[in-house]
């Protein structure tokens, strides 16, 4: 759906995007995560031409995007919806007018606009707020209005620039659920940028991790979390300083299924090794559950446990003391 | 000239009418022209919708030069132009010309500020759904800036009222002329300070109306 190849972008001396390549498939929710200032938003803005790329190519549905005339650029942007961290609503217009704005701009008829506004208000759940001004709405409601506005021209692609970063955790969840519903109901492809792991975990099919203007790793969300590439660890932060100094600290990761639910007691039963469980947690990735456990095992038991885990094809790794 | 009723009827009321006439039309014309210049300034600025370095610089310098002139000096300097355009240099209509020339760059500056204060995010969102520059200027920036522009217009009205009083010294008529001729030069303190009192009431009322409109529009 979206194919970015060797994209470069600089602001003066600052090289923000370095040879970025990325492919977003039709109908998926693709997450782009990284710390702030890594170039994620710039990449998004290059895709809908709010920023001009230096070189590289952008292809949408197998058409290379190489537009110069403002009329063509406007037509192109029409097919891509976008939502923002701070909602960017027209403060002096009510919700109805805000959702209608793009259609008004493109000269839709009054009847078309009215029908579409009401349909979208229902989808995003703000049908009772149509005549309120944005300032009387909560952050979550404002983002719902912005989502409705972004969908009003029936785009095939939705770009989301930190859309939940200004919201509290509960509202974030609700908005993410809404994005997922829209993705499933309307089949719209979503490319979102975020710095919150929660966003990636709960709705994304695939993820790319950005570091210093490059794509460090890219893949299915659960695969990335199971394999824990270095870029992901850097993003999650170092936990070694709270771990015990003696023995071997072993992190194991596995998709939770009926068979392996008792994995940890099974290790003891099979290897007769004694160890302590420092923590263990379950995390939901869209609909899959991944279990992470941190064990502290004695040096002499390490080989036995390692072999047992390898046999079961469970991902593990030793977490250093540094 | 000592009968208060006669003074009010024959001098004050016509002068008040002339002052209001000059202020009203001065505001209307300078706001229309000033808005046009403000739009060009905002659009051609470096971070604007259609950046144009030279046009922006030209307009920027022109605005600054015109704003540097004290009103009286400018009015005298352009007397020949006034005569050519308006056909005369005496009276309220002749005074309108320098009033607009002086107020126009001022309006351009304050409106430019108002338009620039519109959150960039809104403009970006409009661009993202494919809005044209025309749509962004009139449906996004202008609409969002209207309350603050209302405050600016209040400022402009009062400033033009002030200038129009000064124009009285050049034969424009109005309250300034009365305060000068019938008050100051005739040693009549009552007329002089009476006119000032009327001006104080005018300014106060204009400001109150402006504030009221602002709170209604916001």
Short mmCIF file of C-alpha atoms in Angstrom, two decimals:
data_model
loop_
_atom_site.label_atom_id
_atom_site.label_comp_id
_atom_site.label_asym_id
_atom_site.label_seq_id
_atom_site.Cartn_x
_atom_site.Cartn_y
_atom_site.Cartn_z
CA UNK A 1 0.00 0.00 0.00
CA UNK A 2 2.72 2.42 1.04
CA UNK A 3 6.26 1.73 -0.06
CA UNK A 4 9.02 4.06 1.02
CA UNK A 5 12.48 3.49 -0.42
CA UNK A 6 15.79 5.10 0.57
CA UNK A 7 14.13 8.25 1.77
CA UNK A 8 16.39 11.06 2.94
CA UNK A 9 15.44 14.32 4.56
CA UNK A 10 17.53 17.05 6.14
CA UNK A 11 16.64 20.28 7.87
CA UNK A 12 19.72 22.39 7.21
CA UNK A 13 22.65 20.43 8.65
CA UNK A 14 20.39 18.07 10.57
CA UNK A 15 20.04 14.78 8.72
CA UNK A 16 16.67 13.61 10.05
CA UNK A 17 15.86 10.63 7.83
CA UNK A 18 18.69 8.44 6.61
CA UNK A 19 17.91 5.98 3.83
CA UNK A 20 14.60 4.97 5.30
CA UNK A 21 12.83 2.08 3.60
CA UNK A 22 9.50 0.78 4.75
CA UNK A 23 6.54 -1.13 3.42
CA UNK A 24 3.03 -0.91 4.82
CA UNK A 25 0.64 -3.59 3.58
CA UNK A 26 -2.95 -2.99 2.64
CA UNK A 27 -5.37 -3.21 5.55
CA UNK A 28 -2.83 -3.43 8.33
CA UNK A 29 -2.07 -1.23 11.29
CA UNK A 30 1.60 -0.39 11.10
CA UNK A 31 3.34 1.23 14.06
CA UNK A 32 6.43 3.38 13.91
CA UNK A 33 8.00 3.73 17.33
CA UNK A 34 11.01 5.57 18.64
CA UNK A 35 12.09 8.21 21.09
CA UNK A 36 11.13 11.78 20.34
CA UNK A 37 13.26 13.51 17.75
CA UNK A 38 14.14 10.33 15.85
CA UNK A 39 12.38 11.44 12.68
CA UNK A 40 9.14 9.44 12.96
CA UNK A 41 6.83 12.41 12.46
CA UNK A 42 8.98 13.74 9.64
CA UNK A 43 8.63 10.42 7.83
CA UNK A 44 4.86 10.58 8.23
CA UNK A 45 4.77 14.18 6.99
CA UNK A 46 6.92 13.27 3.98
CA UNK A 47 4.35 10.65 3.02
CA UNK A 48 1.50 13.16 2.69
CA UNK A 49 3.84 15.84 1.35
CA UNK A 50 3.57 18.20 4.30
CA UNK A 51 7.36 17.97 4.14
CA UNK A 52 9.34 17.75 0.95
CA UNK A 53 11.74 14.81 0.82
CA UNK A 54 15.33 15.33 -0.32
CA UNK A 55 15.55 12.10 -2.29
CA UNK A 56 14.29 8.53 -2.31
CA UNK A 57 10.91 7.32 -3.47
CA UNK A 58 7.42 7.01 -2.08
CA UNK A 59 4.96 4.67 -3.77
CA UNK A 60 1.30 4.45 -2.95
CA UNK A 61 -0.60 1.54 -4.47
CA UNK A 62 2.23 1.04 -6.98
CA UNK A 63 2.15 4.65 -8.15
CA UNK A 64 5.26 6.69 -7.53
CA UNK A 65 4.40 9.92 -5.77
CA UNK A 66 6.22 12.66 -7.65
CA UNK A 67 3.89 15.63 -7.60
CA UNK A 68 4.72 19.23 -8.34
CA UNK A 69 1.46 20.98 -9.20
CA UNK A 70 -0.46 22.18 -6.15
CA UNK A 71 -3.72 20.88 -7.62
CA UNK A 72 -2.22 17.36 -7.84
CA UNK A 73 -0.79 17.59 -4.34
CA UNK A 74 -4.20 18.55 -2.96
CA UNK A 75 -5.87 15.71 -4.81
CA UNK A 76 -3.26 13.29 -3.45
CA UNK A 77 -3.71 14.48 0.15
CA UNK A 78 -7.45 14.03 -0.21
CA UNK A 79 -6.88 10.27 -0.30
CA UNK A 80 -4.88 10.24 2.95
CA UNK A 81 -6.49 11.12 6.28
CA UNK A 82 -4.38 12.42 9.13
CA UNK A 83 -4.83 12.89 12.87
CA UNK A 84 -2.58 14.80 15.24
CA UNK A 85 -1.43 14.84 18.85
CA UNK A 86 -3.19 18.10 19.62
CA UNK A 87 -6.29 17.32 17.55
CA UNK A 88 -5.99 20.49 15.40
CA UNK A 89 -9.73 21.22 15.40
CA UNK A 90 -11.21 24.55 14.38
CA UNK A 91 -11.92 26.02 17.80
CA UNK A 92 -14.63 28.44 16.70
CA UNK A 93 -16.60 25.85 14.75
CA UNK A 94 -18.83 23.23 16.25
CA UNK A 95 -18.26 19.50 15.91
CA UNK A 96 -20.57 19.23 12.89
CA UNK A 97 -18.69 21.97 11.00
CA UNK A 98 -15.35 20.44 11.91
CA UNK A 99 -16.27 17.06 10.50
CA UNK A 100 -17.81 18.73 7.45
CA UNK A 101 -14.81 21.00 6.72
CA UNK A 102 -12.93 18.70 4.33
CA UNK A 103 -16.12 17.92 2.39
CA UNK A 104 -17.02 21.62 2.20
CA UNK A 105 -13.56 22.29 0.91
CA UNK A 106 -14.09 19.72 -1.83
CA UNK A 107 -17.55 21.08 -2.69
CA UNK A 108 -19.67 18.12 -1.64
CA UNK A 109 -23.42 18.77 -1.70
CA UNK A 110 -25.25 19.72 1.51
CA UNK A 111 -27.12 16.39 1.57
CA UNK A 112 -23.95 14.37 1.07
CA UNK A 113 -22.22 16.28 3.85
CA UNK A 114 -25.10 15.90 6.26
CA UNK A 115 -25.41 12.16 5.70
CA UNK A 116 -21.66 11.61 6.03
CA UNK A 117 -21.29 13.74 9.17
CA UNK A 118 -24.07 11.82 10.91
CA UNK A 119 -22.72 8.45 9.81
CA UNK A 120 -19.20 9.28 11.03
CA UNK A 121 -20.40 10.82 14.29
CA UNK A 122 -22.10 7.51 14.99
CA UNK A 123 -19.01 5.46 14.13
CA UNK A 124 -16.77 7.48 16.44
CA UNK A 125 -19.46 7.80 19.13
CA UNK A 126 -20.07 11.55 19.35
CA UNK A 127 -23.53 11.80 17.79
CA UNK A 128 -24.84 13.65 20.86
CA UNK A 129 -22.11 16.34 20.67
CA UNK A 130 -22.59 17.53 17.09
CA UNK A 131 -23.43 21.10 18.01
CA UNK A 132 -20.88 21.55 20.79
CA UNK A 133 -17.74 23.64 20.37
CA UNK A 134 -14.47 21.70 20.69
CA UNK A 135 -13.51 23.60 23.85
CA UNK A 136 -16.45 21.99 25.66
CA UNK A 137 -15.21 18.48 24.85
CA UNK A 138 -12.73 16.23 26.63
CA UNK A 139 -9.45 15.25 24.98
CA UNK A 140 -10.81 11.87 23.97
CA UNK A 141 -13.91 13.39 22.41
CA UNK A 142 -11.80 15.92 20.54
CA UNK A 143 -9.69 13.16 19.06
CA UNK A 144 -12.88 11.34 18.04
CA UNK A 145 -13.99 14.45 16.17
CA UNK A 146 -10.56 14.63 14.51
CA UNK A 147 -10.83 10.97 13.50
CA UNK A 148 -14.27 11.56 12.01
CA UNK A 149 -12.91 14.54 10.09
CA UNK A 150 -9.98 12.49 8.81
CA UNK A 151 -12.38 9.81 7.57
CA UNK A 152 -14.83 12.19 5.91
CA UNK A 153 -13.22 12.04 2.47
CA UNK A 154 -13.14 8.22 2.65
CA UNK A 155 -9.37 7.86 2.49
CA UNK A 156 -7.73 4.46 2.06
CA UNK A 157 -4.89 5.44 4.35
CA UNK A 158 -4.96 7.04 7.78
CA UNK A 159 -1.81 8.61 9.22
CA UNK A 160 -1.74 9.08 12.96
CA UNK A 161 0.90 11.36 14.48
CA UNK A 162 1.08 10.63 18.22
CA UNK A 163 -2.70 10.68 18.34
CA UNK A 164 -2.93 9.32 21.88
CA UNK A 165 0.10 11.03 23.41
CA UNK A 166 -1.90 13.84 24.98
CA UNK A 167 -4.51 11.50 26.47
CA UNK A 168 -4.76 9.67 29.79
CA UNK A 169 -4.30 5.86 29.80
CA UNK A 170 -7.99 5.02 29.88
CA UNK A 171 -8.87 7.40 27.06
CA UNK A 172 -5.85 6.14 25.11
CA UNK A 173 -7.27 2.63 25.32
CA UNK A 174 -10.67 3.75 24.06
CA UNK A 175 -9.19 5.69 21.13
CA UNK A 176 -6.95 2.75 20.21
CA UNK A 177 -9.98 0.48 20.26
CA UNK A 178 -11.73 2.93 17.95
CA UNK A 179 -8.80 2.92 15.53
CA UNK A 180 -8.83 -0.86 15.53
CA UNK A 181 -12.59 -0.92 14.86
CA UNK A 182 -12.18 1.49 11.97
CA UNK A 183 -9.37 -0.62 10.57
CA UNK A 184 -11.51 -3.75 10.73
CA UNK A 185 -14.83 -2.25 9.65
CA UNK A 186 -13.65 0.04 6.87
CA UNK A 187 -10.51 -1.84 5.88
CA UNK A 188 -8.51 1.37 6.09
CA UNK A 189 -4.72 1.05 6.28
CA UNK A 190 -3.31 2.83 9.32
CA UNK A 191 0.25 4.05 9.69
CA UNK A 192 0.79 5.41 13.16
CA UNK A 193 3.69 7.09 14.89
CA UNK A 194 4.07 6.83 18.62
CA UNK A 195 6.54 6.74 21.49
CA UNK A 196 4.23 4.62 23.64
CA UNK A 197 4.85 0.87 23.65
CA UNK A 198 1.25 0.36 24.76
CA UNK A 199 0.00 1.62 21.39
CA UNK A 200 2.16 -0.86 19.48
CA UNK A 201 1.21 -3.74 21.76
CA UNK A 202 -2.49 -3.23 21.70
CA UNK A 203 -3.36 -2.56 18.05
CA UNK A 204 -0.44 -2.90 15.64
CA UNK A 205 0.09 -5.85 13.31
CA UNK A 206 3.62 -4.84 12.47
CA UNK A 207 6.12 -2.41 13.89
CA UNK A 208 9.28 -0.58 12.86
CA UNK A 209 11.64 0.80 15.46
CA UNK A 210 13.33 4.06 14.52
CA UNK A 211 16.68 5.11 15.89
CA UNK A 212 18.55 8.22 14.83
CA UNK A 213 16.68 8.55 11.56
CA UNK A 214 17.06 4.91 10.55
CA UNK A 215 14.76 1.91 10.74
CA UNK A 216 16.60 -0.28 13.25
CA UNK A 217 14.22 -3.25 13.18
CA UNK A 218 10.95 -4.08 11.52
CA UNK A 219 8.57 -7.03 11.73
CA UNK A 220 5.46 -8.60 13.26
CA UNK A 221 4.83 -7.11 16.67
CA UNK A 222 4.85 -10.39 18.60
CA UNK A 223 7.98 -11.57 16.76
CA UNK A 224 9.81 -8.39 17.59
CA UNK A 225 8.84 -8.67 21.23
CA UNK A 226 9.81 -12.34 21.41
CA UNK A 227 13.17 -11.73 19.76
CA UNK A 228 13.93 -8.57 21.71
CA UNK A 229 16.36 -6.90 19.28
CA UNK A 230 18.78 -4.39 20.82
CA UNK A 231 16.79 -1.44 19.49
CA UNK A 232 13.74 -2.65 21.40
CA UNK A 233 15.77 -3.12 24.59
CA UNK A 234 17.12 0.40 24.29
CA UNK A 235 13.57 1.63 23.92
CA UNK A 236 12.26 -0.36 26.89
CA UNK A 237 15.15 0.73 29.07
CA UNK A 238 17.80 -1.12 31.02
CA UNK A 239 16.62 -3.21 33.93
CA UNK A 240 19.89 -4.86 34.90
CA UNK A 241 20.62 -2.59 37.82
CA UNK A 242 17.78 -3.96 39.94
CA UNK A 243 18.72 -7.61 39.28
CA UNK A 244 20.70 -9.77 41.77
CA UNK A 245 24.49 -9.70 41.45
CA UNK A 246 25.03 -13.45 41.91
CA UNK A 247 23.91 -16.36 39.73
CA UNK A 248 22.64 -16.01 36.16
CA UNK A 249 19.68 -13.79 35.34
CA UNK A 250 17.71 -15.46 32.61
CA UNK A 251 14.84 -13.84 30.75
CA UNK A 252 12.45 -16.19 29.00
CA UNK A 253 9.74 -15.17 26.57
CA UNK A 254 6.99 -17.29 25.10
CA UNK A 255 3.57 -17.05 23.55
CA UNK A 256 1.10 -18.29 26.05
CA UNK A 257 -0.78 -21.44 25.03
CA UNK A 258 -2.63 -24.18 26.92
CA UNK A 259 0.44 -26.47 26.79
CA UNK A 260 3.04 -24.11 28.15
CA UNK A 261 0.97 -22.43 30.82
CA UNK A 262 2.92 -24.36 33.48
CA UNK A 263 6.32 -23.80 31.87
CA UNK A 264 8.05 -22.48 34.97
CA UNK A 265 7.07 -25.27 37.35
CA UNK A 266 7.86 -27.70 34.52
CA UNK A 267 11.43 -26.44 34.41
CA UNK A 268 11.87 -27.34 38.08
CA UNK A 269 10.22 -30.70 37.64
CA UNK A 270 12.29 -31.64 34.60
CA UNK A 271 15.71 -30.26 35.57
CA UNK A 272 15.45 -30.54 39.38
CA UNK A 273 17.11 -27.14 39.52
CA UNK A 274 16.15 -24.59 42.13
CA UNK A 275 15.85 -20.97 41.09
CA UNK A 276 13.96 -17.87 42.03
CA UNK A 277 11.40 -16.15 39.85
CA UNK A 278 12.19 -12.42 39.97
CA UNK A 279 9.10 -11.50 38.05
CA UNK A 280 6.71 -12.87 35.54
CA UNK A 281 4.12 -11.04 33.54
CA UNK A 282 1.63 -11.49 30.76
CA UNK A 283 1.21 -8.91 28.03
CA UNK A 284 -1.41 -8.76 25.37
CA UNK A 285 -0.35 -8.12 21.78
CA UNK A 286 -3.56 -7.47 19.90
CA UNK A 287 -5.05 -10.92 20.54
CA UNK A 288 -1.94 -12.90 21.45
CA UNK A 289 -0.56 -13.16 24.94
CA UNK A 290 3.17 -13.17 25.53
CA UNK A 291 4.63 -14.21 28.85
CA UNK A 292 7.90 -12.73 30.07
CA UNK A 293 9.63 -14.20 33.12
CA UNK A 294 12.93 -13.28 34.76
CA UNK A 295 14.63 -16.16 36.58
CA UNK A 296 17.72 -16.07 38.76
CA UNK A 297 19.41 -19.47 38.43
CA UNK A 298 22.58 -20.90 39.96
CA UNK A 299 25.63 -21.08 37.68
CA UNK A 300 25.76 -24.90 37.86
CA UNK A 301 22.11 -25.26 36.78
CA UNK A 302 22.34 -22.85 33.86
CA UNK A 303 23.30 -25.45 31.21
CA UNK A 304 20.53 -27.85 32.19
CA UNK A 305 17.91 -25.15 32.04
CA UNK A 306 19.25 -23.77 28.80
CA UNK A 307 19.04 -27.14 27.11
CA UNK A 308 15.55 -27.72 28.38
CA UNK A 309 14.38 -24.34 27.03
CA UNK A 310 16.09 -24.88 23.67
CA UNK A 311 14.33 -28.21 23.39
CA UNK A 312 10.97 -26.51 23.79
CA UNK A 313 12.06 -23.70 21.45
CA UNK A 314 11.45 -21.08 24.07
CA UNK A 315 13.29 -17.76 23.56
CA UNK A 316 15.69 -16.97 26.39
CA UNK A 317 18.56 -14.67 27.05
CA UNK A 318 21.01 -13.85 29.79
CA UNK A 319 20.67 -10.36 31.18
CA UNK A 320 24.05 -8.94 32.19
CA UNK A 321 24.95 -7.21 35.39
CA UNK A 322 26.50 -4.09 33.90
CA UNK B 1 -20.93 82.21 21.35
CA UNK B 2 -21.96 82.14 24.98
CA UNK B 3 -25.35 80.50 24.58
CA UNK B 4 -24.69 76.82 25.43
CA UNK B 5 -27.64 75.57 23.37
CA UNK B 6 -26.42 77.43 20.31
CA UNK B 7 -22.87 76.19 20.81
CA UNK B 8 -24.01 72.60 21.02
CA UNK B 9 -26.38 72.90 18.06
CA UNK B 10 -24.25 74.95 15.72
CA UNK B 11 -20.73 73.78 16.63
CA UNK B 12 -20.54 70.62 18.65
CA UNK B 13 -23.08 68.41 16.89
CA UNK B 14 -21.85 69.05 13.34
CA UNK B 15 -18.26 68.54 14.55
CA UNK B 16 -19.22 65.29 16.28
CA UNK B 17 -20.89 64.15 13.07
CA UNK B 18 -17.79 65.00 11.04
CA UNK B 19 -15.52 63.17 13.45
CA UNK B 20 -17.71 60.07 13.40
CA UNK B 21 -17.92 60.25 9.60
CA UNK B 22 -14.12 60.39 9.21
CA UNK B 23 -13.57 57.67 11.81
CA UNK B 24 -16.16 55.34 10.32
CA UNK B 25 -15.10 55.56 6.69
CA UNK B 26 -11.43 55.76 7.64
CA UNK B 27 -11.84 52.48 9.51
CA UNK B 28 -13.76 50.80 6.73
CA UNK B 29 -11.28 51.68 3.98
CA UNK B 30 -8.14 51.09 6.01
CA UNK B 31 -9.43 47.73 7.25
CA UNK B 32 -10.25 46.52 3.75
CA UNK B 33 -6.88 47.62 2.36
CA UNK B 34 -4.96 46.63 5.49
CA UNK B 35 -6.49 43.16 5.46
CA UNK B 36 -5.35 42.69 1.88
CA UNK B 37 -1.81 43.66 2.78
CA UNK B 38 -1.91 41.49 5.90
CA UNK B 39 -2.91 38.47 3.80
CA UNK B 40 -0.05 39.12 1.38
CA UNK B 41 2.40 39.55 4.29
CA UNK B 42 1.26 36.30 5.92
CA UNK B 43 1.29 34.34 2.67
CA UNK B 44 4.64 35.53 1.35
CA UNK B 45 6.50 35.26 4.68
CA UNK B 46 9.24 32.65 4.89
CA UNK B 47 7.01 30.22 6.78
CA UNK B 48 3.88 31.25 4.87
CA UNK B 49 1.68 29.40 2.41
CA UNK B 50 3.37 30.86 -0.68
CA UNK B 51 6.77 32.23 0.40
CA UNK B 52 8.09 35.04 -1.77
CA UNK B 53 11.19 36.69 -0.36
CA UNK B 54 11.24 39.88 -2.41
CA UNK B 55 7.55 40.70 -2.33
CA UNK B 56 7.54 40.16 1.43
CA UNK B 57 10.58 42.38 1.96
CA UNK B 58 9.18 45.12 -0.25
CA UNK B 59 5.87 45.20 1.58
CA UNK B 60 7.56 44.88 4.95
CA UNK B 61 9.78 47.91 4.32
CA UNK B 62 6.93 49.94 2.82
CA UNK B 63 4.79 49.29 5.90
CA UNK B 64 7.62 50.29 8.22
CA UNK B 65 8.34 53.51 6.31
CA UNK B 66 4.71 54.61 6.30
CA UNK B 67 4.39 53.79 9.98
CA UNK B 68 7.42 55.95 10.80
CA UNK B 69 5.69 59.13 9.62
CA UNK B 70 3.97 61.25 12.25
CA UNK B 71 0.41 61.75 11.01
CA UNK B 72 0.60 65.52 10.59
CA UNK B 73 3.84 65.39 8.62
CA UNK B 74 2.52 62.68 6.32
CA UNK B 75 -0.75 64.54 5.77
CA UNK B 76 1.19 67.68 4.77
CA UNK B 77 3.65 65.73 2.62
CA UNK B 78 0.95 64.10 0.55
CA UNK B 79 -1.22 67.20 0.15
CA UNK B 80 -0.65 67.28 -3.65
CA UNK B 81 -1.63 63.63 -3.91
CA UNK B 82 -4.69 64.29 -1.77
CA UNK B 83 -5.70 67.13 -4.07
CA UNK B 84 -5.20 64.96 -7.14
CA UNK B 85 -7.21 62.06 -5.72
CA UNK B 86 -9.96 63.78 -3.76
CA UNK B 87 -10.15 67.05 -5.73
CA UNK B 88 -9.68 69.18 -2.60
CA UNK B 89 -7.57 69.45 0.55
CA UNK B 90 -10.27 70.90 2.78
CA UNK B 91 -13.03 69.10 4.62
CA UNK B 92 -13.85 65.70 5.95
CA UNK B 93 -13.60 63.83 2.65
CA UNK B 94 -10.17 65.27 1.88
CA UNK B 95 -9.00 64.24 5.36
CA UNK B 96 -10.07 60.65 4.75
CA UNK B 97 -7.26 60.12 2.27
CA UNK B 98 -4.29 60.72 4.63
CA UNK B 99 -6.21 59.01 7.43
CA UNK B 100 -6.46 55.81 5.39
CA UNK B 101 -2.87 56.06 4.16
CA UNK B 102 -1.64 56.27 7.75
CA UNK B 103 -3.98 53.70 9.26
CA UNK B 104 -3.60 51.12 6.50
CA UNK B 105 -0.05 49.91 7.34
CA UNK B 106 -0.97 49.89 11.01
CA UNK B 107 -3.99 47.70 10.25
CA UNK B 108 -1.80 45.47 8.07
CA UNK B 109 0.57 44.90 10.99
CA UNK B 110 -2.04 44.12 13.64
CA UNK B 111 -4.05 41.88 11.30
CA UNK B 112 -0.84 40.13 10.29
CA UNK B 113 -0.23 39.41 13.97
CA UNK B 114 -3.80 38.16 14.43
CA UNK B 115 -3.59 35.82 11.43
CA UNK B 116 -0.18 34.52 12.46
CA UNK B 117 -1.48 33.70 15.93
CA UNK B 118 -3.75 31.00 14.51
CA UNK B 119 -2.36 27.67 15.70
CA UNK B 120 -0.10 26.20 12.97
CA UNK B 121 -1.64 22.81 13.73
CA UNK B 122 -5.00 23.91 12.33
CA UNK B 123 -3.40 25.09 9.11
CA UNK B 124 -1.49 21.85 8.84
CA UNK B 125 -4.66 19.82 9.38
CA UNK B 126 -6.38 21.79 6.62
CA UNK B 127 -3.43 21.19 4.29
CA UNK B 128 -3.63 17.50 5.15
CA UNK B 129 -7.17 17.21 3.84
CA UNK B 130 -6.18 18.98 0.66
CA UNK B 131 -7.39 22.51 1.37
CA UNK B 132 -6.40 25.24 -1.08
CA UNK B 133 -4.55 28.34 0.09
CA UNK B 134 -7.76 30.33 -0.46
CA UNK B 135 -9.66 27.99 1.85
CA UNK B 136 -6.91 28.11 4.48
CA UNK B 137 -6.78 31.92 4.47
CA UNK B 138 -10.51 32.59 4.54
CA UNK B 139 -12.07 29.54 6.17
CA UNK B 140 -9.37 28.63 8.63
CA UNK B 141 -7.16 31.61 9.48
CA UNK B 142 -9.69 34.41 9.07
CA UNK B 143 -12.49 32.55 10.83
CA UNK B 144 -10.30 31.53 13.74
CA UNK B 145 -8.74 35.01 14.03
CA UNK B 146 -12.00 36.97 14.04
CA UNK B 147 -12.23 37.54 17.82
CA UNK B 148 -8.69 38.89 18.08
CA UNK B 149 -9.16 40.90 14.89
CA UNK B 150 -12.18 42.45 16.56
CA UNK B 151 -9.92 43.73 19.36
CA UNK B 152 -7.55 45.05 16.71
CA UNK B 153 -10.33 46.90 14.92
CA UNK B 154 -11.23 48.57 18.22
CA UNK B 155 -7.64 49.72 18.46
CA UNK B 156 -7.77 50.99 14.88
CA UNK B 157 -11.04 52.90 15.38
CA UNK B 158 -9.64 54.72 18.40
CA UNK B 159 -6.38 55.47 16.67
CA UNK B 160 -8.21 56.89 13.62
CA UNK B 161 -10.44 58.96 15.88
CA UNK B 162 -7.25 60.39 17.39
CA UNK B 163 -5.73 61.09 13.97
CA UNK B 164 -8.96 62.67 12.73
CA UNK B 165 -8.85 65.12 15.64
CA UNK B 166 -5.35 66.03 14.59
CA UNK B 167 -6.55 66.44 11.01
CA UNK B 168 -8.73 69.22 12.41
CA UNK B 169 -5.62 71.37 12.52
CA UNK B 170 -5.35 71.01 8.73
CA UNK B 171 -8.88 72.09 8.04
CA UNK B 172 -10.59 68.73 8.18
CA UNK B 173 -13.28 69.90 10.56
CA UNK B 174 -14.46 67.62 13.35
CA UNK B 175 -14.00 67.76 17.11
CA UNK B 176 -10.28 68.41 16.89
CA UNK B 177 -10.95 71.50 14.83
CA UNK B 178 -13.52 72.76 17.37
CA UNK B 179 -11.20 72.21 20.31
CA UNK B 180 -8.49 74.12 18.48
CA UNK B 181 -10.41 77.02 16.94
CA UNK B 182 -13.33 77.58 19.32
CA UNK B 183 -11.49 76.38 22.41
CA UNK B 184 -7.75 76.87 22.45
CA UNK B 185 -7.43 79.86 20.12
CA UNK B 186 -10.51 81.62 21.58
CA UNK B 187 -9.37 81.06 25.16
CA UNK B 188 -12.60 79.17 25.84
CA UNK B 189 -11.73 76.39 28.29
CA UNK B 190 -15.29 75.13 28.47
CA UNK B 191 -15.40 74.32 24.75
CA UNK B 192 -11.86 72.96 24.74
CA UNK B 193 -12.34 70.59 27.66
CA UNK B 194 -15.92 69.92 26.62
CA UNK B 195 -14.63 68.47 23.35
CA UNK B 196 -12.08 66.43 25.25
CA UNK B 197 -14.88 65.09 27.42
CA UNK B 198 -16.84 64.05 24.32
CA UNK B 199 -13.74 62.30 22.96
CA UNK B 200 -13.21 60.49 26.27
CA UNK B 201 -16.80 59.24 26.17
CA UNK B 202 -16.38 58.15 22.53
CA UNK B 203 -13.18 56.24 23.19
CA UNK B 204 -14.66 54.59 26.26
CA UNK B 205 -17.77 53.49 24.34
CA UNK B 206 -15.79 52.16 21.37
CA UNK B 207 -13.56 50.14 23.68
CA UNK B 208 -16.55 48.71 25.55
CA UNK B 209 -18.28 47.70 22.32
CA UNK B 210 -15.06 46.07 21.13
CA UNK B 211 -14.65 44.08 24.34
CA UNK B 212 -18.27 43.02 24.26
CA UNK B 213 -18.00 41.82 20.66
CA UNK B 214 -14.83 39.92 21.51
CA UNK B 215 -16.44 38.01 24.34
CA UNK B 216 -19.48 37.25 22.16
CA UNK B 217 -17.41 36.03 19.22
CA UNK B 218 -14.93 33.98 21.15
#
